[in-house]
């Protein structure tokens, strides 16, 4: 298993992945998902994929569109979808997200519950987050604040300033990716938060045509599937707890909702009280 090296020069000792602080000098702030994305082999492989994708787009006369997409992706945000009921509960206290997301997100955010998916999730998590599976919360990368409705009608948009230092981004739904790659992760498919545009280009540039418009970008990055297994997205991994203060805004979809008017009103009032902006998504 890979090890990390303490970043403080005076220490600089190695330690196992998954620890939140250096066990030698006790300095905190180690986020293993970010550290793993920062490994040289990962960064080099990502840069290679990114350059190849860009060059291929230039050859197809789509270089300008790809530059534009990259600029947009630089401003992309992480979105977690939850049910209206859960969102109301989370908004009702500044401790709620902290205490409940741990169980909820790990269990539900990627694929429906079920024995097969549970088993696949355990396998994927063990490969991707060795020793720190229980630390990771999942979100989807979005350009328009719209997340994956298969996980709930409320799209909780996370603040960059609260997660950027502890978030990494992955090529796609990690369960499906890991299964396809027999639980061996090829380098170049994950990125630190500030490199998420690079990862996005490496994946998405191939879909850009001369006729692609900026208005097409959000659906290129995140496409709703009939089931969550068919959702297309870049997966965001956030280390550690999330509270109401991590929310930038909330989008409420009534499209597929079993939302009663009373519940909708309750969510809106609780978000207002928590000073979190919300809007109804079309
Ligand atoms: Zn140290």
mmCIF file of C-alpha atoms and ligand atoms in Angstrom:
data_model
loop_
_atom_site.group_PDB
_atom_site.id
_atom_site.type_symbol
_atom_site.label_atom_id
_atom_site.label_comp_id
_atom_site.label_asym_id
_atom_site.label_seq_id
_atom_site.Cartn_x
_atom_site.Cartn_y
_atom_site.Cartn_z
ATOM 1 C CA UNK A 1 0.000 0.000 0.000
ATOM 2 C CA UNK A 2 1.174 3.494 -0.781
ATOM 3 C CA UNK A 3 2.504 5.665 1.983
ATOM 4 C CA UNK A 4 2.416 9.417 2.458
ATOM 5 C CA UNK A 5 5.241 11.688 3.509
ATOM 6 C CA UNK A 6 4.806 14.399 6.106
ATOM 7 C CA UNK A 7 4.847 17.745 4.315
ATOM 8 C CA UNK A 8 6.667 19.548 7.092
ATOM 9 C CA UNK A 9 10.346 19.563 6.211
ATOM 10 C CA UNK A 10 11.574 19.256 9.769
ATOM 11 C CA UNK A 11 9.663 15.964 10.000
ATOM 12 C CA UNK A 12 9.320 14.533 6.477
ATOM 13 C CA UNK A 13 8.678 10.991 7.756
ATOM 14 C CA UNK A 14 6.533 8.430 5.943
ATOM 15 C CA UNK A 15 3.283 7.059 7.276
ATOM 16 C CA UNK A 16 0.404 4.860 6.053
ATOM 17 C CA UNK A 17 -2.322 6.335 3.910
ATOM 18 C CA UNK A 18 -5.626 7.119 5.626
ATOM 19 C CA UNK A 19 -4.384 8.908 8.739
ATOM 20 C CA UNK A 20 -5.650 12.436 9.287
ATOM 21 C CA UNK A 21 -2.459 13.671 10.901
ATOM 22 C CA UNK A 22 1.193 12.736 10.820
ATOM 23 C CA UNK A 23 1.740 10.069 13.517
ATOM 24 C CA UNK A 24 5.293 11.327 14.104
ATOM 25 C CA UNK A 25 4.939 15.100 14.565
ATOM 26 C CA UNK A 26 1.095 15.127 14.931
ATOM 27 C CA UNK A 27 0.658 17.922 12.400
ATOM 28 C CA UNK A 28 -2.930 17.787 11.036
ATOM 29 C CA UNK A 29 -4.551 18.387 7.674
ATOM 30 C CA UNK A 30 -3.738 15.212 5.754
ATOM 31 C CA UNK A 31 -6.512 14.330 3.307
ATOM 32 C CA UNK A 32 -5.539 11.019 1.741
ATOM 33 C CA UNK A 33 -7.851 11.282 -1.272
ATOM 34 C CA UNK A 34 -6.178 14.574 -2.187
ATOM 35 C CA UNK A 35 -2.691 13.252 -1.423
ATOM 36 C CA UNK A 36 -3.270 10.242 -3.685
ATOM 37 C CA UNK A 37 -4.461 12.449 -6.546
ATOM 38 C CA UNK A 38 -1.314 14.512 -6.050
ATOM 39 C CA UNK A 39 1.106 11.607 -6.600
ATOM 40 C CA UNK A 40 3.523 12.236 -9.472
ATOM 41 C CA UNK A 41 2.378 9.173 -11.397
ATOM 42 C CA UNK A 42 -1.232 10.410 -11.226
ATOM 43 C CA UNK A 43 -0.437 13.957 -12.272
ATOM 44 C CA UNK A 44 1.817 12.936 -15.147
ATOM 45 C CA UNK A 45 -0.725 10.456 -16.487
ATOM 46 C CA UNK A 46 -3.512 13.020 -16.195
ATOM 47 C CA UNK A 47 -1.485 15.662 -18.026
ATOM 48 C CA UNK A 48 -0.800 13.155 -20.794
ATOM 49 C CA UNK A 49 -4.491 12.293 -21.185
ATOM 50 C CA UNK A 50 -5.431 15.965 -21.052
ATOM 51 C CA UNK A 51 -2.927 17.003 -23.739
ATOM 52 C CA UNK A 52 -3.914 14.115 -26.001
ATOM 53 C CA UNK A 53 -7.599 15.055 -25.678
ATOM 54 C CA UNK A 54 -6.889 18.715 -26.429
ATOM 55 C CA UNK A 55 -4.678 17.956 -29.417
ATOM 56 C CA UNK A 56 -7.240 15.593 -30.888
ATOM 57 C CA UNK A 57 -9.862 18.339 -30.537
ATOM 58 C CA UNK A 58 -7.614 20.848 -32.321
ATOM 59 C CA UNK A 59 -7.209 18.334 -35.150
ATOM 60 C CA UNK A 60 -11.011 18.240 -35.422
ATOM 61 C CA UNK A 61 -11.195 22.051 -35.515
ATOM 62 C CA UNK A 62 -12.768 22.113 -32.059
ATOM 63 C CA UNK A 63 -9.870 23.680 -30.166
ATOM 64 C CA UNK A 64 -11.754 26.870 -29.309
ATOM 65 C CA UNK A 65 -14.768 25.017 -27.951
ATOM 66 C CA UNK A 66 -12.516 22.895 -25.766
ATOM 67 C CA UNK A 67 -10.781 25.986 -24.362
ATOM 68 C CA UNK A 68 -14.195 27.408 -23.569
ATOM 69 C CA UNK A 69 -15.283 24.182 -21.875
ATOM 70 C CA UNK A 70 -12.111 24.176 -19.787
ATOM 71 C CA UNK A 71 -12.824 27.726 -18.607
ATOM 72 C CA UNK A 72 -16.322 26.675 -17.593
ATOM 73 C CA UNK A 73 -15.080 23.556 -15.811
ATOM 74 C CA UNK A 74 -12.721 25.728 -13.761
ATOM 75 C CA UNK A 75 -15.848 27.149 -12.125
ATOM 76 C CA UNK A 76 -17.698 23.849 -11.732
ATOM 77 C CA UNK A 77 -19.124 22.958 -8.329
ATOM 78 C CA UNK A 78 -19.782 19.816 -6.313
ATOM 79 C CA UNK A 79 -23.444 18.928 -5.847
ATOM 80 C CA UNK A 80 -25.041 16.393 -3.521
ATOM 81 C CA UNK A 81 -28.644 15.412 -4.091
ATOM 82 C CA UNK A 82 -30.874 14.512 -1.177
ATOM 83 C CA UNK A 83 -34.599 14.094 -0.624
ATOM 84 C CA UNK A 84 -36.650 17.098 0.458
ATOM 85 C CA UNK A 85 -37.277 15.502 3.823
ATOM 86 C CA UNK A 86 -33.590 15.038 4.496
ATOM 87 C CA UNK A 87 -32.775 18.502 3.241
ATOM 88 C CA UNK A 88 -35.308 19.946 5.661
ATOM 89 C CA UNK A 89 -33.733 18.024 8.501
ATOM 90 C CA UNK A 90 -30.220 19.055 7.495
ATOM 91 C CA UNK A 91 -31.227 22.695 7.269
ATOM 92 C CA UNK A 92 -32.840 22.627 10.697
ATOM 93 C CA UNK A 93 -29.548 22.611 12.595
ATOM 94 C CA UNK A 94 -25.930 23.436 12.009
ATOM 95 C CA UNK A 95 -25.044 20.031 13.416
ATOM 96 C CA UNK A 96 -27.307 17.896 11.282
ATOM 97 C CA UNK A 97 -25.090 17.410 8.248
ATOM 98 C CA UNK A 98 -22.223 16.547 10.506
ATOM 99 C CA UNK A 99 -24.062 13.803 12.270
ATOM 100 C CA UNK A 100 -26.091 12.310 9.461
ATOM 101 C CA UNK A 101 -24.152 12.527 6.203
ATOM 102 C CA UNK A 102 -21.708 9.949 7.445
ATOM 103 C CA UNK A 103 -24.275 7.192 7.320
ATOM 104 C CA UNK A 104 -26.481 8.548 4.565
ATOM 105 C CA UNK A 105 -24.008 9.383 1.866
ATOM 106 C CA UNK A 106 -21.862 6.331 2.139
ATOM 107 C CA UNK A 107 -24.916 4.174 1.928
ATOM 108 C CA UNK A 108 -26.897 5.889 -0.754
ATOM 109 C CA UNK A 109 -25.265 8.386 -2.958
ATOM 110 C CA UNK A 110 -23.901 6.320 -5.776
ATOM 111 C CA UNK A 111 -26.085 3.355 -6.536
ATOM 112 C CA UNK A 112 -29.273 1.898 -5.132
ATOM 113 C CA UNK A 113 -29.025 -0.329 -2.139
ATOM 114 C CA UNK A 114 -28.975 -4.021 -2.877
ATOM 115 C CA UNK A 115 -26.724 -6.952 -2.199
ATOM 116 C CA UNK A 116 -24.850 -6.831 -5.491
ATOM 117 C CA UNK A 117 -24.250 -3.103 -5.378
ATOM 118 C CA UNK A 118 -23.316 -3.255 -1.708
ATOM 119 C CA UNK A 119 -20.661 -5.802 -2.518
ATOM 120 C CA UNK A 120 -19.359 -3.795 -5.476
ATOM 121 C CA UNK A 121 -19.277 -0.657 -3.363
ATOM 122 C CA UNK A 122 -17.174 -2.340 -0.698
ATOM 123 C CA UNK A 123 -14.744 -3.609 -3.334
ATOM 124 C CA UNK A 124 -14.493 -0.223 -5.049
ATOM 125 C CA UNK A 125 -14.047 1.688 -1.804
ATOM 126 C CA UNK A 126 -11.357 -0.677 -0.573
ATOM 127 C CA UNK A 127 -9.363 -0.107 -3.770
ATOM 128 C CA UNK A 128 -9.951 3.625 -4.030
ATOM 129 C CA UNK A 129 -9.896 4.682 -0.380
ATOM 130 C CA UNK A 130 -7.685 2.183 1.454
ATOM 131 C CA UNK A 131 -8.060 2.680 5.229
ATOM 132 C CA UNK A 132 -10.284 5.739 4.812
ATOM 133 C CA UNK A 133 -13.536 4.600 3.149
ATOM 134 C CA UNK A 134 -15.673 5.957 5.972
ATOM 135 C CA UNK A 135 -14.174 9.441 5.654
ATOM 136 C CA UNK A 136 -15.380 10.092 2.105
ATOM 137 C CA UNK A 137 -18.609 11.842 1.058
ATOM 138 C CA UNK A 138 -19.707 11.694 -2.552
ATOM 139 C CA UNK A 139 -20.916 14.423 -4.853
ATOM 140 C CA UNK A 140 -21.182 15.086 -8.585
ATOM 141 C CA UNK A 141 -19.445 17.832 -10.534
ATOM 142 C CA UNK A 142 -21.899 20.310 -12.055
ATOM 143 C CA UNK A 143 -21.848 23.465 -14.164
ATOM 144 C CA UNK A 144 -25.368 24.620 -13.401
ATOM 145 C CA UNK A 145 -25.998 23.501 -9.825
ATOM 146 C CA UNK A 146 -28.151 20.617 -11.025
ATOM 147 C CA UNK A 147 -27.095 17.295 -9.534
ATOM 148 C CA UNK A 148 -28.263 13.720 -9.957
ATOM 149 C CA UNK A 149 -31.986 13.493 -9.312
ATOM 150 C CA UNK A 150 -31.817 9.736 -8.839
ATOM 151 C CA UNK A 151 -30.506 10.569 -5.354
ATOM 152 C CA UNK A 152 -33.121 13.140 -4.402
ATOM 153 C CA UNK A 153 -35.041 16.215 -5.488
ATOM 154 C CA UNK A 154 -32.840 18.737 -3.698
ATOM 155 C CA UNK A 155 -29.466 19.638 -5.200
ATOM 156 C CA UNK A 156 -27.133 20.840 -2.443
ATOM 157 C CA UNK A 157 -24.363 22.906 -4.047
ATOM 158 C CA UNK A 158 -21.196 22.894 -1.935
ATOM 159 C CA UNK A 159 -19.014 25.948 -1.360
ATOM 160 C CA UNK A 160 -15.561 25.728 -2.936
ATOM 161 C CA UNK A 161 -14.005 27.470 0.033
ATOM 162 C CA UNK A 162 -15.276 24.763 2.393
ATOM 163 C CA UNK A 163 -14.316 21.698 0.356
ATOM 164 C CA UNK A 164 -11.633 22.585 -2.222
ATOM 165 C CA UNK A 165 -8.742 21.743 0.098
ATOM 166 C CA UNK A 166 -10.147 18.284 0.917
ATOM 167 C CA UNK A 167 -11.864 17.293 -2.329
ATOM 168 C CA UNK A 168 -10.637 15.198 -5.209
ATOM 169 C CA UNK A 169 -12.419 14.411 -8.449
ATOM 170 C CA UNK A 170 -12.796 11.079 -10.227
ATOM 171 C CA UNK A 171 -13.458 10.174 -13.885
ATOM 172 C CA UNK A 172 -16.942 8.726 -13.344
ATOM 173 C CA UNK A 173 -19.055 6.665 -10.957
ATOM 174 C CA UNK A 174 -16.243 4.902 -9.109
ATOM 175 C CA UNK A 175 -18.173 1.662 -8.593
ATOM 176 C CA UNK A 176 -18.645 1.174 -12.313
ATOM 177 C CA UNK A 177 -15.135 2.335 -13.176
ATOM 178 C CA UNK A 178 -13.462 0.062 -10.645
ATOM 179 C CA UNK A 179 -15.500 -2.946 -11.694
ATOM 180 C CA UNK A 180 -14.580 -2.381 -15.330
ATOM 181 C CA UNK A 181 -10.891 -2.090 -14.428
ATOM 182 C CA UNK A 182 -10.902 -5.170 -12.175
ATOM 183 C CA UNK A 183 -10.231 -3.062 -9.092
ATOM 184 C CA UNK A 184 -6.881 -1.823 -10.356
ATOM 185 C CA UNK A 185 -6.928 1.927 -10.852
ATOM 186 C CA UNK A 186 -4.972 3.149 -13.870
ATOM 187 C CA UNK A 187 -3.205 6.465 -13.178
ATOM 188 C CA UNK A 188 -4.593 9.691 -14.639
ATOM 189 C CA UNK A 189 -8.273 9.299 -13.760
ATOM 190 C CA UNK A 190 -8.380 11.418 -10.610
ATOM 191 C CA UNK A 191 -7.422 14.992 -9.847
ATOM 192 C CA UNK A 192 -7.089 17.456 -7.013
ATOM 193 C CA UNK A 193 -9.900 20.002 -6.939
ATOM 194 C CA UNK A 194 -8.001 22.756 -8.764
ATOM 195 C CA UNK A 195 -7.216 20.333 -11.623
ATOM 196 C CA UNK A 196 -10.823 19.253 -12.116
ATOM 197 C CA UNK A 197 -11.029 21.094 -15.456
ATOM 198 C CA UNK A 198 -8.083 19.074 -16.740
ATOM 199 C CA UNK A 199 -9.775 15.832 -15.720
ATOM 200 C CA UNK A 200 -12.997 17.018 -17.329
ATOM 201 C CA UNK A 201 -11.271 17.828 -20.613
ATOM 202 C CA UNK A 202 -9.456 14.478 -20.634
ATOM 203 C CA UNK A 203 -12.853 12.783 -20.433
ATOM 204 C CA UNK A 204 -15.169 15.075 -22.354
ATOM 205 C CA UNK A 205 -13.167 16.712 -25.172
ATOM 206 C CA UNK A 206 -13.829 13.694 -27.380
ATOM 207 C CA UNK A 207 -17.549 14.609 -27.380
ATOM 208 C CA UNK A 208 -16.973 18.189 -28.550
ATOM 209 C CA UNK A 209 -17.931 18.949 -32.124
ATOM 210 C CA UNK A 210 -17.620 22.119 -34.178
ATOM 211 C CA UNK A 211 -21.331 22.658 -33.613
ATOM 212 C CA UNK A 212 -21.144 22.301 -29.796
ATOM 213 C CA UNK A 213 -22.369 25.399 -27.957
ATOM 214 C CA UNK A 214 -21.578 26.599 -24.454
ATOM 215 C CA UNK A 215 -25.216 25.886 -23.617
ATOM 216 C CA UNK A 216 -24.494 22.188 -24.255
ATOM 217 C CA UNK A 217 -21.735 21.994 -21.649
ATOM 218 C CA UNK A 218 -23.793 21.313 -18.488
ATOM 219 C CA UNK A 219 -25.426 18.213 -19.996
ATOM 220 C CA UNK A 220 -22.079 17.080 -21.348
ATOM 221 C CA UNK A 221 -20.620 17.094 -17.850
ATOM 222 C CA UNK A 222 -23.605 15.579 -16.042
ATOM 223 C CA UNK A 223 -26.307 13.525 -17.690
ATOM 224 C CA UNK A 224 -29.269 12.118 -15.777
ATOM 225 C CA UNK A 225 -29.769 8.402 -16.326
ATOM 226 C CA UNK A 226 -33.007 6.460 -16.164
ATOM 227 C CA UNK A 227 -31.408 4.733 -13.193
ATOM 228 C CA UNK A 228 -28.466 5.845 -11.115
ATOM 229 C CA UNK A 229 -26.292 3.181 -12.761
ATOM 230 C CA UNK A 230 -26.839 5.039 -16.031
ATOM 231 C CA UNK A 231 -26.022 8.524 -14.720
ATOM 232 C CA UNK A 232 -23.010 10.083 -16.436
ATOM 233 C CA UNK A 233 -20.898 12.358 -14.263
ATOM 234 C CA UNK A 234 -17.544 13.118 -12.683
ATOM 235 C CA UNK A 235 -17.588 11.965 -9.082
ATOM 236 C CA UNK A 236 -16.343 14.256 -6.327
ATOM 237 C CA UNK A 237 -14.845 12.786 -3.152
ATOM 238 C CA UNK A 238 -14.882 15.031 -0.107
ATOM 239 C CA UNK A 239 -12.913 14.085 2.985
ATOM 240 C CA UNK A 240 -14.638 14.643 6.298
ATOM 241 C CA UNK A 241 -17.859 16.108 7.643
ATOM 242 C CA UNK A 242 -20.184 18.599 6.001
ATOM 243 C CA UNK A 243 -22.413 21.076 7.781
ATOM 244 C CA UNK A 244 -25.036 23.560 6.623
ATOM 245 C CA UNK A 245 -22.211 26.123 6.321
ATOM 246 C CA UNK A 246 -20.769 24.084 3.443
ATOM 247 C CA UNK A 247 -23.811 24.872 1.293
ATOM 248 C CA UNK A 248 -23.616 27.606 -1.305
ATOM 249 C CA UNK A 249 -27.227 27.164 -2.416
ATOM 250 C CA UNK A 250 -29.946 24.573 -2.960
ATOM 251 C CA UNK A 251 -31.900 23.784 -6.113
ATOM 252 C CA UNK A 252 -35.250 22.090 -5.615
ATOM 253 C CA UNK A 253 -36.624 20.036 -8.472
ATOM 254 C CA UNK A 254 -40.298 19.323 -8.683
ATOM 255 C CA UNK A 255 -39.927 17.264 -11.826
ATOM 256 C CA UNK A 256 -40.079 13.783 -10.417
ATOM 257 C CA UNK A 257 -41.034 14.770 -6.948
ATOM 258 C CA UNK A 258 -43.529 13.362 -4.594
ATOM 259 C CA UNK A 259 -43.218 16.725 -2.883
ATOM 260 C CA UNK A 260 -46.262 17.795 -0.963
ATOM 261 C CA UNK A 261 -46.850 21.555 -0.844
ATOM 262 C CA UNK A 262 -46.402 21.436 2.928
ATOM 263 C CA UNK A 263 -43.031 19.703 2.693
ATOM 264 C CA UNK A 264 -41.869 22.077 -0.016
ATOM 265 C CA UNK A 265 -42.817 25.042 2.152
ATOM 266 C CA UNK A 266 -41.061 23.541 5.161
ATOM 267 C CA UNK A 267 -37.833 23.043 3.180
ATOM 268 C CA UNK A 268 -37.958 26.596 1.896
ATOM 269 C CA UNK A 269 -38.602 28.081 5.326
ATOM 270 C CA UNK A 270 -35.832 26.074 6.955
ATOM 271 C CA UNK A 271 -33.360 27.077 4.228
ATOM 272 C CA UNK A 272 -34.414 30.718 4.630
ATOM 273 C CA UNK A 273 -33.816 30.494 8.366
ATOM 274 C CA UNK A 274 -30.390 28.962 7.726
ATOM 275 C CA UNK A 275 -29.667 31.825 5.243
ATOM 276 C CA UNK A 276 -29.108 29.344 2.408
ATOM 277 C CA UNK A 277 -30.306 30.557 -0.995
ATOM 278 C CA UNK A 278 -32.675 28.232 -2.829
ATOM 279 C CA UNK A 279 -34.549 28.169 -6.096
ATOM 280 C CA UNK A 280 -36.982 25.920 -7.892
ATOM 281 C CA UNK A 281 -35.330 24.114 -10.795
ATOM 282 C CA UNK A 282 -37.296 23.766 -13.988
HETATM 283 ZN ZN1 LIG B 1 5.268 14.859 10.510
#
